[in-house]
Amino acid sequence: MLRTFDALVRRLSLAGAILSSLLLIALVGLITVEIVGRSFFDYSTMLADEYSGYFFLALVYLGLAYTFREEGHIRITIVRSRLPEGGRRLLDIFAAALTLAIFLYALRYSWDFMMESKEMEMLSEGVSETPLWLTQIPVVVGLGLFALAVAAYLLRRIAGDR
């Protein structure tokens, strides 16, 4: 059961990373179109600054889980490195449980904020007047993926695996 859950979380984290990578490509493309349009054709998309922010936000949040699984987040190991394996395992369990609690809290309030934005029909103040709840979906999805990745790690450490 743990292996199945872990494999599912691994695939979901990878999907988030792939989406994040595609958004980075889209971000670069959008900025390139804006630069070329302004420099050579006296043309602007009028959306580049707004949507580049949305793309950047989405790529950061969607990449969180994969970065965690690949141990890409900064870890302070000065205390952990001096502990025996049993102590490291307990510290990992404590840190993962605390991280999971914090991110579940953030996930809940991000969900509530997104739903409130939808119910109130909030729009961006930019030219596009994009419904804000659409721009908040990647935050909710990214936090959810990250929480799943931390939960899988926590379960692995409780079971004694890395």
Short mmCIF file of C-alpha atoms in Angstrom, two decimals:
data_model
loop_
_atom_site.label_atom_id
_atom_site.label_comp_id
_atom_site.label_asym_id
_atom_site.label_seq_id
_atom_site.Cartn_x
_atom_site.Cartn_y
_atom_site.Cartn_z
CA MET A 1 0.00 0.00 0.00
CA LEU A 2 2.81 2.43 0.92
CA ARG A 3 4.68 1.61 -2.29
CA THR A 4 1.54 2.22 -4.36
CA PHE A 5 0.91 5.56 -2.65
CA ASP A 6 4.56 6.53 -3.02
CA ALA A 7 4.55 5.61 -6.73
CA LEU A 8 1.38 7.64 -7.29
CA VAL A 9 2.87 10.66 -5.51
CA ARG A 10 6.07 10.28 -7.55
CA ARG A 11 4.07 10.34 -10.81
CA LEU A 12 1.97 13.31 -9.67
CA SER A 13 5.11 15.20 -8.61
CA LEU A 14 6.67 14.52 -12.00
CA ALA A 15 3.50 15.73 -13.73
CA GLY A 16 3.72 18.94 -11.70
CA ALA A 17 7.36 19.35 -12.73
CA ILE A 18 6.50 18.82 -16.39
CA LEU A 19 3.72 21.41 -16.19
CA SER A 20 6.13 23.74 -14.42
CA SER A 21 8.68 23.28 -17.21
CA LEU A 22 6.07 23.95 -19.89
CA LEU A 23 5.02 27.10 -18.07
CA LEU A 24 8.63 28.26 -17.98
CA ILE A 25 8.84 27.78 -21.75
CA ALA A 26 5.54 29.67 -22.17
CA LEU A 27 6.85 32.45 -19.92
CA VAL A 28 10.02 32.82 -21.98
CA GLY A 29 7.95 32.72 -25.18
CA LEU A 30 5.54 35.37 -23.94
CA ILE A 31 8.34 37.71 -22.89
CA THR A 32 10.17 37.13 -26.19
CA VAL A 33 7.03 37.96 -28.18
CA GLU A 34 6.60 41.12 -26.12
CA ILE A 35 10.21 42.21 -26.62
CA VAL A 36 10.21 41.50 -30.36
CA GLY A 37 6.80 43.10 -30.78
CA ARG A 38 7.78 46.29 -28.98
CA SER A 39 11.26 46.52 -30.50
CA PHE A 40 10.47 45.88 -34.15
CA PHE A 41 6.74 46.26 -34.73
CA ASP A 42 5.59 48.88 -32.22
CA TYR A 43 3.18 46.26 -30.91
CA SER A 44 2.39 45.03 -27.41
CA THR A 45 0.35 42.06 -26.28
CA MET A 46 -0.80 44.20 -23.32
CA LEU A 47 -0.83 40.97 -21.32
CA ALA A 48 2.82 40.05 -20.94
CA ASP A 49 3.44 41.62 -17.55
CA GLU A 50 0.22 40.24 -16.04
CA TYR A 51 0.45 36.75 -17.48
CA SER A 52 4.18 36.39 -16.87
CA GLY A 53 3.37 36.86 -13.17
CA TYR A 54 0.66 34.20 -13.33
CA PHE A 55 2.95 31.80 -15.19
CA PHE A 56 5.78 32.35 -12.72
CA LEU A 57 3.51 31.79 -9.72
CA ALA A 58 2.17 28.61 -11.28
CA LEU A 59 5.57 27.20 -12.21
CA VAL A 60 6.92 27.76 -8.69
CA TYR A 61 3.99 26.09 -6.94
CA LEU A 62 3.69 23.20 -9.40
CA GLY A 63 7.39 22.46 -9.02
CA LEU A 64 7.41 22.31 -5.20
CA ALA A 65 6.59 18.60 -4.85
CA TYR A 66 9.14 17.43 -7.42
CA THR A 67 11.83 19.62 -5.90
CA PHE A 68 11.07 18.13 -2.49
CA ARG A 69 11.21 14.55 -3.80
CA GLU A 70 14.55 15.29 -5.45
CA GLU A 71 15.85 16.86 -2.21
CA GLY A 72 16.25 20.21 -3.92
CA HIS A 73 14.94 22.34 -1.07
CA ILE A 74 17.43 23.84 1.35
CA ARG A 75 17.98 21.72 4.44
CA ILE A 76 19.89 22.76 7.51
CA THR A 77 21.79 19.61 8.45
CA ILE A 78 24.17 20.90 11.14
CA VAL A 79 22.19 19.20 13.94
CA ARG A 80 20.91 16.28 11.90
CA SER A 81 24.38 15.23 10.73
CA ARG A 82 25.56 14.84 14.33
CA LEU A 83 22.71 12.53 15.34
CA PRO A 84 22.74 8.74 15.16
CA GLU A 85 20.42 7.16 12.55
CA GLY A 86 17.58 6.72 15.06
CA GLY A 87 17.78 10.37 16.07
CA ARG A 88 17.87 11.47 12.42
CA ARG A 89 14.79 9.38 11.72
CA LEU A 90 12.88 10.93 14.65
CA LEU A 91 13.95 14.43 13.62
CA ASP A 92 12.86 13.72 10.03
CA ILE A 93 9.48 12.47 11.25
CA PHE A 94 8.99 15.52 13.45
CA ALA A 95 10.04 17.96 10.71
CA ALA A 96 7.89 16.22 8.09
CA ALA A 97 4.84 16.17 10.39
CA LEU A 98 5.28 19.87 11.17
CA THR A 99 5.77 20.71 7.48
CA LEU A 100 2.71 18.69 6.53
CA ALA A 101 0.59 20.46 9.15
CA ILE A 102 1.72 23.90 7.96
CA PHE A 103 1.12 23.10 4.31
CA LEU A 104 -2.28 21.53 4.96
CA TYR A 105 -3.22 24.74 6.76
CA ALA A 106 -1.97 26.80 3.81
CA LEU A 107 -3.81 24.48 1.40
CA ARG A 108 -7.09 24.89 3.24
CA TYR A 109 -6.90 28.67 3.25
CA SER A 110 -5.72 28.80 -0.35
CA TRP A 111 -8.72 26.67 -1.32
CA ASP A 112 -11.06 28.95 0.65
CA PHE A 113 -9.50 32.03 -0.96
CA MET A 114 -9.86 30.54 -4.44
CA MET A 115 -13.51 29.62 -3.84
CA GLU A 116 -14.24 33.07 -2.41
CA SER A 117 -12.66 34.68 -5.49
CA LYS A 118 -14.88 32.53 -7.68
CA GLU A 119 -18.05 33.23 -5.71
CA MET A 120 -17.38 36.98 -5.67
CA GLU A 121 -16.47 36.88 -9.39
CA MET A 122 -13.24 38.76 -8.70
CA LEU A 123 -11.29 39.86 -11.77
CA SER A 124 -7.73 41.02 -12.22
CA GLU A 125 -7.19 44.74 -12.52
CA GLY A 126 -5.23 44.31 -15.73
CA VAL A 127 -6.42 44.67 -19.31
CA SER A 128 -7.39 41.00 -19.48
CA GLU A 129 -9.76 41.10 -16.50
CA THR A 130 -8.87 37.46 -15.84
CA PRO A 131 -11.03 35.74 -13.23
CA LEU A 132 -8.70 35.56 -10.23
CA TRP A 133 -9.82 32.12 -9.15
CA LEU A 134 -8.29 30.71 -12.34
CA THR A 135 -4.91 32.16 -11.42
CA GLN A 136 -5.19 30.63 -7.93
CA ILE A 137 -5.74 27.05 -9.14
CA PRO A 138 -1.99 26.32 -9.51
CA VAL A 139 -1.41 27.47 -5.92
CA VAL A 140 -4.00 25.01 -4.62
CA VAL A 141 -2.79 22.20 -6.87
CA GLY A 142 0.87 22.88 -6.05
CA LEU A 143 0.26 22.98 -2.31
CA GLY A 144 -1.77 19.78 -2.60
CA LEU A 145 1.02 18.03 -4.51
CA PHE A 146 3.58 19.24 -2.00
CA ALA A 147 1.46 18.01 0.92
CA LEU A 148 1.17 14.61 -0.77
CA ALA A 149 4.95 14.48 -1.30
CA VAL A 150 5.59 15.35 2.36
CA ALA A 151 2.99 12.78 3.49
CA ALA A 152 4.69 10.09 1.38
CA TYR A 153 8.07 11.03 2.85
CA LEU A 154 6.62 11.00 6.37
CA LEU A 155 5.14 7.53 5.85
CA ARG A 156 8.42 6.27 4.39
CA ARG A 157 10.38 7.58 7.40
CA ILE A 158 7.88 6.09 9.85
CA ALA A 159 8.27 2.76 8.04
CA GLY A 160 12.05 3.13 8.32
CA ASP A 161 12.75 3.79 4.62
CA ARG A 162 14.49 6.80 3.12
#
